Structures are given as structure tokens and as C-alpha cells.
Coordinates of C-alpha atoms in Angstrom, one line a residue:
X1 CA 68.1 136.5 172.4
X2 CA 71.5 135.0 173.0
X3 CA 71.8 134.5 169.8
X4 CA 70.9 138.0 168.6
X5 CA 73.2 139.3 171.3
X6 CA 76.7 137.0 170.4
X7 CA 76.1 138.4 166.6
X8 CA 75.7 141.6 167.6
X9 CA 79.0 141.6 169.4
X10 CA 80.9 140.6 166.8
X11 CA 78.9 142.6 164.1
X12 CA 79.2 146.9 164.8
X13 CA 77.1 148.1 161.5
X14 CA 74.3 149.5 162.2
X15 CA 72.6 148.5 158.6
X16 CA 74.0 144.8 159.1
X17 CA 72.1 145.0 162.7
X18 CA 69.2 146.1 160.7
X19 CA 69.1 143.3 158.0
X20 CA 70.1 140.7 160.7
X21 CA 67.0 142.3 162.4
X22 CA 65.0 141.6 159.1
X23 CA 65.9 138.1 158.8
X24 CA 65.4 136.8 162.3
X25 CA 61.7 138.4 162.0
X26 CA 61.1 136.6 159.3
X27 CA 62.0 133.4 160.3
X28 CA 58.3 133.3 162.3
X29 CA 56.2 134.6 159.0
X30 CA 58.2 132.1 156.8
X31 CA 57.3 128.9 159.4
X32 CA 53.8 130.7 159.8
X33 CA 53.0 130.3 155.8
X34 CA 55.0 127.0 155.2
X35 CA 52.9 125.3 158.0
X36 CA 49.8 127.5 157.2
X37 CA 47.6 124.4 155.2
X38 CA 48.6 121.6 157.3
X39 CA 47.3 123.4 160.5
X40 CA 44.7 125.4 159.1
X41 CA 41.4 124.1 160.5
X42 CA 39.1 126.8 159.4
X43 CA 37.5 123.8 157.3
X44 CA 36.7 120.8 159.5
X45 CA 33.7 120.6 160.7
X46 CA 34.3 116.6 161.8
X47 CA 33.6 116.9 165.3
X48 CA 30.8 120.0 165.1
X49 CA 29.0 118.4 162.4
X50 CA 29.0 115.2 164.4
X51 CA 27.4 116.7 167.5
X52 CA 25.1 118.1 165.6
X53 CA 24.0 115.3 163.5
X54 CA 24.0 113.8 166.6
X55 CA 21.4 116.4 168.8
X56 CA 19.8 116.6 165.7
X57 CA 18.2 113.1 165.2
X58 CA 16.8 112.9 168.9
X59 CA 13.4 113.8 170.0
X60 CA 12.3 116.7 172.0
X61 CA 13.3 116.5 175.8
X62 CA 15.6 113.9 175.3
X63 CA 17.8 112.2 177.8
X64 CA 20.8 110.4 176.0
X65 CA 23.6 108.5 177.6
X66 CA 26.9 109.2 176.2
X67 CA 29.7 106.6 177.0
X68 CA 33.3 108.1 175.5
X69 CA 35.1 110.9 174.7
X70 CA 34.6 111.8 171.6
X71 CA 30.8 111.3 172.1
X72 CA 30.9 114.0 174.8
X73 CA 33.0 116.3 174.2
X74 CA 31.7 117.9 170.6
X75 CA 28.0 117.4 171.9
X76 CA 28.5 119.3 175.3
X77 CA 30.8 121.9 172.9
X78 CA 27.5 123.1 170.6
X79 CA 25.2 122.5 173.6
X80 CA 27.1 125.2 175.9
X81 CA 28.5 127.5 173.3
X82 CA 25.9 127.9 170.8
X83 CA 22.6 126.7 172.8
X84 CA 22.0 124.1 170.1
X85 CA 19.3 121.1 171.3
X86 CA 20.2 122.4 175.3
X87 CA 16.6 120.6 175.9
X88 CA 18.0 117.6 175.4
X89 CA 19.7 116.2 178.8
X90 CA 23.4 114.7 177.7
X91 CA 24.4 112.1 180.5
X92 CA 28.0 110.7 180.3
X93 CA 27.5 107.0 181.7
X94 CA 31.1 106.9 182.4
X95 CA 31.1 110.1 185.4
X96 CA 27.5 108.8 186.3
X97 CA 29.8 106.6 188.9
X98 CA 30.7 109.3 190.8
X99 CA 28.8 111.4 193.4
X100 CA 29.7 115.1 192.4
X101 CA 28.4 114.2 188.8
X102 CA 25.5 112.7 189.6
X103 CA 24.1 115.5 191.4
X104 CA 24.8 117.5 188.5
X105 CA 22.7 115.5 186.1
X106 CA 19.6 115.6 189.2
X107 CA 19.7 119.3 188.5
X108 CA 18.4 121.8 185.4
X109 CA 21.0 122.3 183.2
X110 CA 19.9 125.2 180.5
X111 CA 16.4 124.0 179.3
X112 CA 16.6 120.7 180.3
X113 CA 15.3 118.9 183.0
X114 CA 17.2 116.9 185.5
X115 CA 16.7 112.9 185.0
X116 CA 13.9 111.5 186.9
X117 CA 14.8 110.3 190.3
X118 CA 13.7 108.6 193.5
X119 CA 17.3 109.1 195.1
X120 CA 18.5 111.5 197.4
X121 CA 22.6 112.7 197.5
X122 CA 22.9 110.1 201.2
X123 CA 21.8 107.5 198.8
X124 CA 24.7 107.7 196.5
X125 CA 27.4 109.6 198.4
X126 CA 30.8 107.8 198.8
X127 CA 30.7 105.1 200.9
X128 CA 27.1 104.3 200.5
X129 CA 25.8 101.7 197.5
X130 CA 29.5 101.7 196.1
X131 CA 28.3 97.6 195.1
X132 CA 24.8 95.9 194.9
X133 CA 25.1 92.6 194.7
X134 CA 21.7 91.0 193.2
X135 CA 20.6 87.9 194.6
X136 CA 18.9 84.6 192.9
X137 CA 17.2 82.1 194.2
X138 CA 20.3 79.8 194.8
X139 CA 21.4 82.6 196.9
X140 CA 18.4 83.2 199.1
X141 CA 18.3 78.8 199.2
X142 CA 21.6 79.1 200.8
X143 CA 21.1 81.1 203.6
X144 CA 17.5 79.5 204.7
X145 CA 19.3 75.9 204.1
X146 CA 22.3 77.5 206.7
X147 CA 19.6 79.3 209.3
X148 CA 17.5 75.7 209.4
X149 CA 20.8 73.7 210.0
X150 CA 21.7 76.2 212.9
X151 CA 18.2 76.0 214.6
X152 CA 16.9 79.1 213.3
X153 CA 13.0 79.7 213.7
X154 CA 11.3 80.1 210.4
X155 CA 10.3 83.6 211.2
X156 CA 14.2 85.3 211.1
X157 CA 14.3 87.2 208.2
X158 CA 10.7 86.3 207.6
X159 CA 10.6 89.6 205.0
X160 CA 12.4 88.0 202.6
X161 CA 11.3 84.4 202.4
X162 CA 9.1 85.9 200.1
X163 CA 12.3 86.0 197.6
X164 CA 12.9 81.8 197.5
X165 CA 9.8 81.9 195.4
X166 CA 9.3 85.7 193.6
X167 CA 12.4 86.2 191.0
X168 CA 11.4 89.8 189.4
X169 CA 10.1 93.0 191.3
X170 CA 9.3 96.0 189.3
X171 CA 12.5 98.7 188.9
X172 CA 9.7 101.1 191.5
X173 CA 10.3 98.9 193.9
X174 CA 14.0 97.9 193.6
X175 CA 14.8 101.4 194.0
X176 CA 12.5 101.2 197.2
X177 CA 14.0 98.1 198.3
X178 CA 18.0 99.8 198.2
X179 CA 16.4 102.3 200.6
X180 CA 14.7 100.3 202.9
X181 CA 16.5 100.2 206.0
X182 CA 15.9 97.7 208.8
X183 CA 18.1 95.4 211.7
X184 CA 16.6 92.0 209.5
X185 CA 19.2 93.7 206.3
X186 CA 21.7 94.8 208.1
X187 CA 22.1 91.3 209.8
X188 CA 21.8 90.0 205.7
X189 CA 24.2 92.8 204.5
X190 CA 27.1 91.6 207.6
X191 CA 26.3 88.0 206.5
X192 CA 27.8 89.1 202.8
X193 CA 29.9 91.9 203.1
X194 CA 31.2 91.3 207.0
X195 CA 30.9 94.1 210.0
X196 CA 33.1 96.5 208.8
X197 CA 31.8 96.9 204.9
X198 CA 28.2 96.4 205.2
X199 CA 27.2 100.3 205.4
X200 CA 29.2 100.3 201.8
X201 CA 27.5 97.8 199.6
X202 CA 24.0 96.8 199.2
X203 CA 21.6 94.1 198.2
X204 CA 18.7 93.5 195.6
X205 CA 16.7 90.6 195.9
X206 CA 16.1 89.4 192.5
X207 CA 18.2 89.8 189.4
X208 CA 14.4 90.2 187.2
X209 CA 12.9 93.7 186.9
X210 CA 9.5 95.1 185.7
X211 CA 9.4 98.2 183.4
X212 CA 5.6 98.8 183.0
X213 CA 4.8 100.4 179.7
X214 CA 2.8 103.8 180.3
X215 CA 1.5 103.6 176.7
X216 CA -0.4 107.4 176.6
X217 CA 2.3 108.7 178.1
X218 CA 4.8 107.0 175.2
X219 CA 2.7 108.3 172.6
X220 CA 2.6 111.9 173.8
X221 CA 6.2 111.9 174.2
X222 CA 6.6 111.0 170.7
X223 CA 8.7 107.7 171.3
X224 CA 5.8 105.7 169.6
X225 CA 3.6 106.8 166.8
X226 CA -0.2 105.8 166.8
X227 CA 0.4 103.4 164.1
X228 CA 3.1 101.6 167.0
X229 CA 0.9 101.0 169.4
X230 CA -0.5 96.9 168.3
X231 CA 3.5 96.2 168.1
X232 CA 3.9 98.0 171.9
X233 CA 3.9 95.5 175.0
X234 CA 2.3 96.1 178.5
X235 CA 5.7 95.8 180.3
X236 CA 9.5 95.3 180.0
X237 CA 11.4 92.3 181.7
X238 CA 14.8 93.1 182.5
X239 CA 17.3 90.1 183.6
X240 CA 19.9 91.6 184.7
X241 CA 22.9 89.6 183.8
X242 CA 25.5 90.9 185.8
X243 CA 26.3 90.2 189.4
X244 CA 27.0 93.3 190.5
X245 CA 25.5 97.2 190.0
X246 CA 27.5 99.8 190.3
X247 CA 26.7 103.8 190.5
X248 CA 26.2 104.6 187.3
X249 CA 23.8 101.4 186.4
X250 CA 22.3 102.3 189.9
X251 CA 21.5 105.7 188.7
X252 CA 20.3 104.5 185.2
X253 CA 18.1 102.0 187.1
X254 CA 16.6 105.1 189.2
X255 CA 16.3 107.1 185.9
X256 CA 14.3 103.6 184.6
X257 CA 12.0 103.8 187.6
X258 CA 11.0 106.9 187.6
X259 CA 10.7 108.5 183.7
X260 CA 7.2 106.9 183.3
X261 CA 7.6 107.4 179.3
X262 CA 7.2 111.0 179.9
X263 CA 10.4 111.8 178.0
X264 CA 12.4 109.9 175.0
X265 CA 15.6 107.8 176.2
X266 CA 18.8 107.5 174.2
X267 CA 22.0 105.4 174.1
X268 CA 24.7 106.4 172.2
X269 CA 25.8 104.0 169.3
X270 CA 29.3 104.2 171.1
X271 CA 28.6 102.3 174.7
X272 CA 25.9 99.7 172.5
X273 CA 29.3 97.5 172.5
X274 CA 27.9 96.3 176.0
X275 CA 24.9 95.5 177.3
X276 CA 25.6 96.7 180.4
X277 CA 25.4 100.1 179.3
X278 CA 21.5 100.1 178.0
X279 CA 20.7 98.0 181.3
X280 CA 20.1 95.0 178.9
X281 CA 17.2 96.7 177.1
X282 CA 18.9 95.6 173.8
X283 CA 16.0 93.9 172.6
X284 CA 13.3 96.9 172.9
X285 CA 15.9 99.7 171.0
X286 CA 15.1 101.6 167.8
X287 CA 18.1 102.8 165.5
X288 CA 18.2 105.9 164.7
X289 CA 21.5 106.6 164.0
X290 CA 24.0 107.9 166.2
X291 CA 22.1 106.4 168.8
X292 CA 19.4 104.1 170.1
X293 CA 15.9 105.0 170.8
X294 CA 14.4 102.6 174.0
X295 CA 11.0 101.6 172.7
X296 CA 8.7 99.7 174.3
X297 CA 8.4 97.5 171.4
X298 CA 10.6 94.1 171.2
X299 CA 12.8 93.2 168.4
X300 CA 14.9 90.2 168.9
X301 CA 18.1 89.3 167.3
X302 CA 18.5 89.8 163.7
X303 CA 20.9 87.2 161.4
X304 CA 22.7 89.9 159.9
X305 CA 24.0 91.1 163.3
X306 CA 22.0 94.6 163.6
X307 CA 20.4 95.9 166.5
X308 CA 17.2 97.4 167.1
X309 CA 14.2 98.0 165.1
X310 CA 14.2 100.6 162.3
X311 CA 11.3 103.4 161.4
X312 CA 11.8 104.1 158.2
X313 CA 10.3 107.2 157.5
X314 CA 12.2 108.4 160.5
X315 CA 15.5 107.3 159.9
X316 CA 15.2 108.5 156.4
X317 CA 14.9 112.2 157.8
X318 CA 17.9 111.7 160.2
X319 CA 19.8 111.2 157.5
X320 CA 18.5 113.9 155.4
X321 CA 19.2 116.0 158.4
X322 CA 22.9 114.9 158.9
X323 CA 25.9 117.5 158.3
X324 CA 28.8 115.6 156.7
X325 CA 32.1 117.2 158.3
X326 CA 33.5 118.1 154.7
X327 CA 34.9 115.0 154.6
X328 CA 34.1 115.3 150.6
X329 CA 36.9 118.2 150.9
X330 CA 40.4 116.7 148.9
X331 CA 42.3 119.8 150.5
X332 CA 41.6 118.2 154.0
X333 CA 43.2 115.5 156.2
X334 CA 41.3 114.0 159.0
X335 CA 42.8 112.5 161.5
X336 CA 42.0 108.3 162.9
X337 CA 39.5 110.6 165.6
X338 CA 37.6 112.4 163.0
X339 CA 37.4 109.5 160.7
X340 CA 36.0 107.2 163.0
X341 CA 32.8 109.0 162.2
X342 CA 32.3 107.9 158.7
X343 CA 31.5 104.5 160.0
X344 CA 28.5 106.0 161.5
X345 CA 27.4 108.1 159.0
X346 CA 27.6 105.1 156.2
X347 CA 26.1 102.7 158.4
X348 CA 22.7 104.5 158.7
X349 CA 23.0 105.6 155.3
X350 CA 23.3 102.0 154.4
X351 CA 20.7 100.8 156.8
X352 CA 18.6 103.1 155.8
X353 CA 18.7 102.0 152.5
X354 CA 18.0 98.3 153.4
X355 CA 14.7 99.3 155.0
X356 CA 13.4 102.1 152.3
X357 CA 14.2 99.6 149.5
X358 CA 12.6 96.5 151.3
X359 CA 9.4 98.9 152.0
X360 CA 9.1 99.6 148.1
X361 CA 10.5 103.0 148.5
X362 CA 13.7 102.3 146.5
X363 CA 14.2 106.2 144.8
X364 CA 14.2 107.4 148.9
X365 CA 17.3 104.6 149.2
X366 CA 19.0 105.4 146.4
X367 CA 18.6 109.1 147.1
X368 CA 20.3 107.9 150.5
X369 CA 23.1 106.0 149.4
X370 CA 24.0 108.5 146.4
X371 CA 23.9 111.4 149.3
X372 CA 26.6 109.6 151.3
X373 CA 28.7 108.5 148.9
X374 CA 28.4 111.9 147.5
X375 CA 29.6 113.3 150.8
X376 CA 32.1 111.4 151.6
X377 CA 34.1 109.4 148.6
X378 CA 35.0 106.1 148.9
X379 CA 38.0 107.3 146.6
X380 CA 39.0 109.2 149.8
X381 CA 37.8 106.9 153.1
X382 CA 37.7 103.0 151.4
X383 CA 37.5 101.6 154.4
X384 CA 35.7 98.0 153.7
X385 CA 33.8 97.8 157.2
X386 CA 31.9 101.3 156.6
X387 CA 31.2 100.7 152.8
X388 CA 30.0 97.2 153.2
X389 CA 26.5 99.2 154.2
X390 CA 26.7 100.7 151.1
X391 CA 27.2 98.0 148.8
X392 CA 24.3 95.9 150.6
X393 CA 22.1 99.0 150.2
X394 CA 22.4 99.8 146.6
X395 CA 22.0 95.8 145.7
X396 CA 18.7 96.2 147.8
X397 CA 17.6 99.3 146.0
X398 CA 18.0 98.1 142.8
X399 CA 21.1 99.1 141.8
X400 CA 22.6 95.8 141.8
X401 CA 25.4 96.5 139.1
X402 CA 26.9 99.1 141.0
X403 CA 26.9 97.5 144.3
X404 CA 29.2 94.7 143.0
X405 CA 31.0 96.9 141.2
X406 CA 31.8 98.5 144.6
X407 CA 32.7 95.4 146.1
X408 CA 34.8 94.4 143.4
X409 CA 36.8 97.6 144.0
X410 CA 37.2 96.9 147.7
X411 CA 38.1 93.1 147.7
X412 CA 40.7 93.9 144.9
X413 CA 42.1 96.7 147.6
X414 CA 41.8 94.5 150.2
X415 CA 44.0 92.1 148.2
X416 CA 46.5 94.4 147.2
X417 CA 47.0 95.8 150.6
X418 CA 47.4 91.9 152.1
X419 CA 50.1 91.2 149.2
X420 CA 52.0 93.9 150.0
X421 CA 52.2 93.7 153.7
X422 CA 53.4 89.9 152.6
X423 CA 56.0 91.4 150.7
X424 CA 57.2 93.0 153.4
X425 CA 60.4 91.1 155.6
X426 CA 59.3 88.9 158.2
X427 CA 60.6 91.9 160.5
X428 CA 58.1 94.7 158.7
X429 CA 55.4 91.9 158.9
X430 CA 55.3 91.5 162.8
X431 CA 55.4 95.3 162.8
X432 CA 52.1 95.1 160.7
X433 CA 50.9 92.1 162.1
X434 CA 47.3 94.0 163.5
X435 CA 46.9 95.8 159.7
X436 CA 47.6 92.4 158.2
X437 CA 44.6 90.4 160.8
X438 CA 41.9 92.6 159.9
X439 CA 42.2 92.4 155.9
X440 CA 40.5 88.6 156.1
X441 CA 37.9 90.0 158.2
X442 CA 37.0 92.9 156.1
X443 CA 36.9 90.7 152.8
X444 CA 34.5 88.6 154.8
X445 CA 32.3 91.3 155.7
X446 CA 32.2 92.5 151.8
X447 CA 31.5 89.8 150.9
X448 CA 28.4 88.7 153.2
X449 CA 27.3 92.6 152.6
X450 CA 26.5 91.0 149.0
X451 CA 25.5 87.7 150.4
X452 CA 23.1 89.2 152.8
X453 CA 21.6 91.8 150.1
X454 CA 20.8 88.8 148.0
X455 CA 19.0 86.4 151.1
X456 CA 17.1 89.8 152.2
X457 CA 15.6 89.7 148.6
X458 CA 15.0 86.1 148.6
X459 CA 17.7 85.5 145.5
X460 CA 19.2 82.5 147.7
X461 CA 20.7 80.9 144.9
X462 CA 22.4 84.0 143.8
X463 CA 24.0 84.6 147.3
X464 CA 25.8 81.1 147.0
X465 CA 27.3 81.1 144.0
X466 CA 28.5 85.0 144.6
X467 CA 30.4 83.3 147.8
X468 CA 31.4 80.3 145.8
X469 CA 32.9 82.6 143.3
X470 CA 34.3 85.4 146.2
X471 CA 36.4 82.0 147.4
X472 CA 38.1 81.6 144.0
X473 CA 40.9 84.1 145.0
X474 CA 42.1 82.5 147.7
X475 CA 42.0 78.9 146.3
X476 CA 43.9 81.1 143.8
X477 CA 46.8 81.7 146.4
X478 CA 46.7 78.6 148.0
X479 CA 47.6 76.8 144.7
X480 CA 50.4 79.1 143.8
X481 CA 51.4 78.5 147.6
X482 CA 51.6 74.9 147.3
X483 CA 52.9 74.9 143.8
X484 CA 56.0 77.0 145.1
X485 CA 56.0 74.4 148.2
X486 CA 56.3 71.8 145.4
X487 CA 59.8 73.6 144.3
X488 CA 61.3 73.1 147.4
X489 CA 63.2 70.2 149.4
X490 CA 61.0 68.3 151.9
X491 CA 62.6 69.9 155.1
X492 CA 62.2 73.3 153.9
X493 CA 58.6 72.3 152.1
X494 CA 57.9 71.5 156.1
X495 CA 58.8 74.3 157.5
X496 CA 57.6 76.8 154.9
X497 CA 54.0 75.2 154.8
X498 CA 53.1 77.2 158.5
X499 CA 53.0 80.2 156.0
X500 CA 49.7 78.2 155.3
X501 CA 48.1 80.8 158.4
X502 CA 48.6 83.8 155.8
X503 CA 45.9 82.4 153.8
X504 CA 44.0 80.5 156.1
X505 CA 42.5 83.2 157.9
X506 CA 40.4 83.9 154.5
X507 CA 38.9 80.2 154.4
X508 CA 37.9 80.8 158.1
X509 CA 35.9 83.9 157.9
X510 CA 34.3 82.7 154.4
X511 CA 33.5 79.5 156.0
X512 CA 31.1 81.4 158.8
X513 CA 29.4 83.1 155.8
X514 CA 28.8 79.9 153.7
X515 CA 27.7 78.1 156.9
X516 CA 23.8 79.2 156.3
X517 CA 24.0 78.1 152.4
X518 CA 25.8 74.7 152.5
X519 CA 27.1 73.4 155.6
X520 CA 29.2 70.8 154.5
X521 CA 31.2 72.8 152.4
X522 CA 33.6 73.9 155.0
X523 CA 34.2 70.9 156.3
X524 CA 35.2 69.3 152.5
X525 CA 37.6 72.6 151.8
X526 CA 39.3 71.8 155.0
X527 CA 39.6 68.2 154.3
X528 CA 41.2 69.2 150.7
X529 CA 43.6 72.1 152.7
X530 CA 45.0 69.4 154.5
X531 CA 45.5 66.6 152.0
X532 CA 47.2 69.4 149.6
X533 CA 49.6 70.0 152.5
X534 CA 50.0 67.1 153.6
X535 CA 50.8 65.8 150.1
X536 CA 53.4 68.0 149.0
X537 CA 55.4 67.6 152.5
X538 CA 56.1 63.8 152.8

């Protein structure tokens, strides 16, 4: 306006006020269609098609635990706005800490029910069970060994001696336990937490709890088929392995104790980082996806590093069912938020590959991995960690040739990008020192993607020498590295050869993979490192 009003001064023409007039208007509708594409978002659908993917693949009634957020946010968006899945009961793990929230979750919300609870709002309020501290036996050892030293008679705290020999109670009564009130505790809580604090925190007596398995119950809810049930155990054990519960794991704990298998229970893939945050039930999870189902069915650790059990016929809908955010789109840019998606979406694909093929139902995997890939290019979104499922998936399914071929492409990208961050000045290359860590890594994991494709099919022999041949690269560089070492004086030859670490990190990461194949072979590439250093620098 200040503007306008200093050229208007010095300007008296009333048709040179009227083009000025002209001009200045324009100046918004030029910026408006020169900035029109970039900010145009009429076609991403990242973050709906996410939540919706998401709601999608869990079962009826659902109660899911969502940790950050980007897990929250776009699934509490289509749940409030559009109605979509509103049966199923979203839980951020996060808020679950604090009071206000957790009264929230303990009521209706739309169609779904409130979690299941044996708490009341004095049981959680501030000030009240703000720590637990779980006891062992070492503990409970300790204070009889003080109380017989003092002269104590064997009956104080008689209600717990109990605990020097019981090390599990089930999560029914633990809940029952935290409100059990009595002088005997509150003496034990002022022993711990000292006159002043002991109304705060609270103690459990064991760190072991019981989660019986209500089997009819399980299959009614539809988190176990009929075929399930020889696989399904008669009860969880829980070792809790921290020292210390907090709100949230107090309220999942209640939730635990009191759901009976009446209703499904989800984690979201994004808190699984944690044990903490599935209450250490890692071992009885199914994967479906963007989240993992509890099932009371165990499934220990697995070599290649995946969690949970897999239903194939299940997951294989999931995916069928997903919506792909128009990634496929060459018009659109996504930003690092939106992207972080893909990594889901390729790893089910991928695992769900894996399982189809290795059930005989390779034309379902294929149909699987051709959908994603289809969805979104790896011309667009190469990231090496996501594809790696894809590459192990279409070796499984039969499509061996252009799995490698894949791979090929990504460790020659891989390379390229390492070279020319090492091109870069020593100033550029602390600047990209995080970009520059990763690339050994992700050739590592591309590599074992194959590696692991081949063992899962029983083609041992194959795995190795793929490895053996995936090293020849870097031997490649660590030659021309010495040879250039070889050009140089001693003292610089000395001082140049730390550069060794830029190549290095490669050996490393190949060395874990080829640990299950030959086990001396790291150990003899090390030995031949060293002498090739140490040769060229005396």
C-alpha cells in the first residue's frame, strides 16, 4: 500500500493509475500460476492411501497401538472425517502416559468400544502409579535377608514370602495386585521409594506374567482360523524385561488382562523397533503388513531378521487391498514423510512373495511383486533397503533372472553414488559423511536379499559363490587403492592408507553375510587387507 501510494504521488494520470493498477494485480495471478504445480496437491494421496491401507488390513473390532506421528495423524484423519474403519479402536502408545488420554481411550469413540479395563481414573491419575518397579527374587531375598539380621519375626510381611519362591502371576492378577492396598505395602513401598514418594510409585512382585489363551473366544474373533488351532498354546509367558512400567505399558498391561481374546490386537509396524512397545509379545505376532497381529501362536526368531509369523492367504489379500499413494505418478514429488511409506508397502509385497512362492503358489507372488513394482517404480523410489524385498521375492517365485538383474542395477547405483561422494573434497565429504555410511550397508543388504532367496530354496552352493562374486568389486577398489598407494613416497603412502576405512566398511558388512557359508573366510581376507597395507607402507 505504501508502495501504491509513493507512485501515485508522483504519477497524476489517471490511465497510468489504471495500468499501474493492472500490473500490481497481476503480480498475485502471475506467482499463483508459476507456483501452481509445485504446490498443487490435488494428486497425493501418500498419507490417505496409507491410513487406509492401514484400517484396511485389520480385523473387525480392532484395537491397534499406534506409536508416531505419521502413524496417527492420517489414520485418526479418515477415521473422523470420512467414518472409514471407526470400529476399529486407534490407541496412540505415546499419549497412553498421560491421564486425560487415557480416559479417553476407556470411553466409546464412534463405533468402537473403549479398551478393556480393570482400572479406575484414581488408579492412573497424576501422582498415582507414575513408576512400578517389578521385583525378582534377588529383590524379595534382600529384604527377608535385612528383616532376619534386624530381629524381625518371620511373620512381617508374611503376604509376600510367597514371592521368594513364585516368579510369574497371571497379568489378572498383577493388575489386582497394583490395587491392593494394605499397611504390609505401604511399609514395602516407604522401604523403596522413602515417606514422601511412596503414594507415587508402585510395586509388582514378579517380572513373569501369565496371558491364558481363551482359544473359542480367539476363533470367534477371527484372530485364529480353525485350521490354527494345533499350532495355538494354552497360555502366554511374558518376562518382562524392563525394570520399570510406566503408564502407558501399565495401561497396555490392563488392556492385556482384561480383552480375554474377545477382540483382535494390533501394533503398528512403526513402534515394533522396541519391545517395549508390544509388552514383549514379539515372539507370538503375525505380520500383516502395516502392523502386527498378537496371536496366541509362537514363532521364534527367524535368521533372515523378520518378525512374526505370516498367513499367506491373508497377507496376500492385504496387499491386494492396499492403495498405492500415486507414487507411480512422474508429475509428483513426495516429500522424505510420504516416502517413508514405500518401505512398508515393498516389504509386504516382498514378504508376501517369499511365503506364496515357498507354499507353491508362485503366479499369486509374482502377481504380487509385479503389482508393486508396477505401483511404484524403482526408476522413481531406488532405494536399496525397500527393494531388497523385491529382489528376494522374485528369485523365490521363479523369476530368478530378473531378481539379479534388479540387484545388479541397485549395487551398480550404490556404487556410483559412493564414488561420487568420494570425489567430493574432504570438506563436502564430512558434509555427507551419514549418506556416505549407509551405502555399505545397503549393498550388504542386496546382496544377502539374493543370498537369503537362494538358502530359503535350498541352492546353498549358489548363495556362496553369488557372495564370493558380490566381493569382487571391492577387492576391485582395494587394488586400485593400493596400487595408487604404490605411487607414492612412504610418509605419504602412511598417511594416505587410513583412506583404507572408505572401503573397509564393505568387507565388514559382507563379512556378516558370508559368516553362515564359510566362516573362515573373513578372517583370511582380513589377514590379506593387512599384509597388502602393511606391504606397500614400509
Amino acid at each position: 500500500a505504501a508502495i501504491l501510494w509513493f507512485i501515485q504521488s508522483k504519477v497524476k494520470s489517471n490511465g497510468a493509475n489504471i495500468a499501474l493498477g493492472v500490473v500490481l494485480l497481476g503480480v498475485p495471478f502471475m506467482m499463483g500460476f508459476q507456483n501452481y504445480v509445485p504446490h498443487d496437491r490435488s494428486k497425493k494421496s501418500a498419507a490417505r492411501d496409507y491410513a487406509y491401507s492401514f484400517l484396511k488390513s485389520l480385523s473387525k473390532d480392532d484395537i491397534i497401538f499406534i506409536y508416531g506421528d505419521n502413524d496417527t495423524f492420517p489414520v485418526w484423519a479418515i477415521q473422523e472425517t470420512e467414518r472409514f474403519r471407526d470400529d476399529v479402536k486407534t490407541v496412540n502408545f505415546t499419549l497412553l502416559a498421560t491421564p486425560w488420554y487415557i480416559d479417553q481411550v476407556k470411553r466409546k469413540t464412534y463405533n468402537a468400544n473403549p479398551i478393556p479395563s480393570q482400572l479406575n481414573h484414581e488408579d492412573y491419575m497424576d501422582g498415582v502409579n507414575d513408576q512400578i518397579y517389578l521385583m525378582k527374587k534377588e529383590d524379595w531375598e534382600g529384604i527377608f535377608s535385612m528383616l532376619k539380621e534386624q530381629g524381625a519375626p518371620d511373620t512381617q510381611f508374611g503376604a509376600f514370602r510367597k514371592y521368594l519362591t513364585q516368579d510369574s502371576i497371571t497379568l489378572k492378577d498383577a493388575i489386582s495386585f497394583l490395587k491392593f492396598k494394605s499397611p504390609e505395602k505401604d511399609e514395602l513401598l516407604k522401604m523403596y521409594f522413602g515417606e514422601e514418594k511412596y503414594e507415587q510409585y508402585n510395586i509388582l512382585p514378579v517380572n513373569r506374567f501369565i496371558l491364558p489363551v481363551n482359544k473359542e473366544n480367539a476363533l470367534k474373533a477371527g484372530i485364529i482360523t480353525q485350521a490354527d488351532l494345533p499350532d495355538v498354546v494354552n497360555q502366554i509367558m511374558i518376562t518382562y524385561k524392563g525394570n520399570t512400567l510406566y503408564k502407558n505399558n501399565l495401561m497396555m498391561m490392563d488392556m492385556l488382562a482384561n480383552f480375554d481374546w474377545k477382540r483382535p490386537v494390533n501394533f503398528s509396524s512403526g513402534g515394533i523397533y522396541d519391545s517395549e512397545n508390544t509388552f514383549y509379545l514379539d515372539e507370538y505376532l503375525q505380520f500383516e503388513g502395516f502392523s502386527y497381529k498378537l496371536v496366541p501362536i509362537h514363532t521364534g526368531p527367524r535368521p533372515d531378521g523378520d518378525m512374526g509369523r505370516v498367513d499367506v492367504n491373508s497377507l496376500y489379500h492385504i496387499v491386494k487391498n492396499f492403495r498405492w499413494g500415486n507414487f507411480k505418478d512422474p508429475g509428483i514429488h513426495y516429500d522424505e514423510a510420504a516416502t517413508s511409506n514405500i518401505m512398508g508397502y515393498r516389504m509386504t509385497a516382498g514378504r508376501a512373495a517369499s511365503a506364496l512362492a515357498l507354499s507353491g503358489q508362485k503366479s499369486k507372488a509374482i502377481e504380487l511383486l509385479d503389482l508393486a513394482s508396477k505401483e511404484i517404480p524403482a526408476e522413481k523410489y531406488n532405494d536399496p533397503r525397500s527393494l531388497s524385498s523385491m529382489v528376494s521375492g522374485y528369485i523365490m517365485a521363479g523369476q530368478e533372472k530378473k531378481g539379479l538383474q534388479l540387484a545388479e542395477i541397485l549395487k551398480k547405483e550404490i556404487f556410483e553414488e559412493y564414488d561420487y561422494y568420494l570425489s567430493l573434497s574432504p570438506e563436502f565429504q564430512k558434509q555427507s559423511a551419514r549418506q556416505m555410511r549407509v551405502k555399505p550397508m545397503e549393498y550388504s543388504l542386496v546382496v544377502s536379499a539374493v543370498t537369503d532367496a537362494y538358502k530359503k530354496l535350498g541352492q546353498n552352493e549358489k548363495a556362496y559363490a553369488y557372495l564370493v562374486k558380490s566381493i569382487e568389486p571391492i577387492d576391485k577398489k582395494f587394488n586400485v587403492f593400493i596400487s595408487n598407494l604404490q605411487q607414492m613416497g612412504k610418509e605419504k603412502a602412511i598417511k594416505e592408507s587410513e583412506n583404507v576405512q572408505k572401503i573397509a566398511p564393505f568387507y565388514q558388512y559382507l563379512f556378516d553375510v558370508m559368516e553362515p557359508y564359510d566362516s573362515t573366510y573373513s578372517k583370511e581376507k582380513e589377514d590379506q587387507i593387512t599384509r597388502a597395507l602393511m606391504k606397500v607402507t614400509r
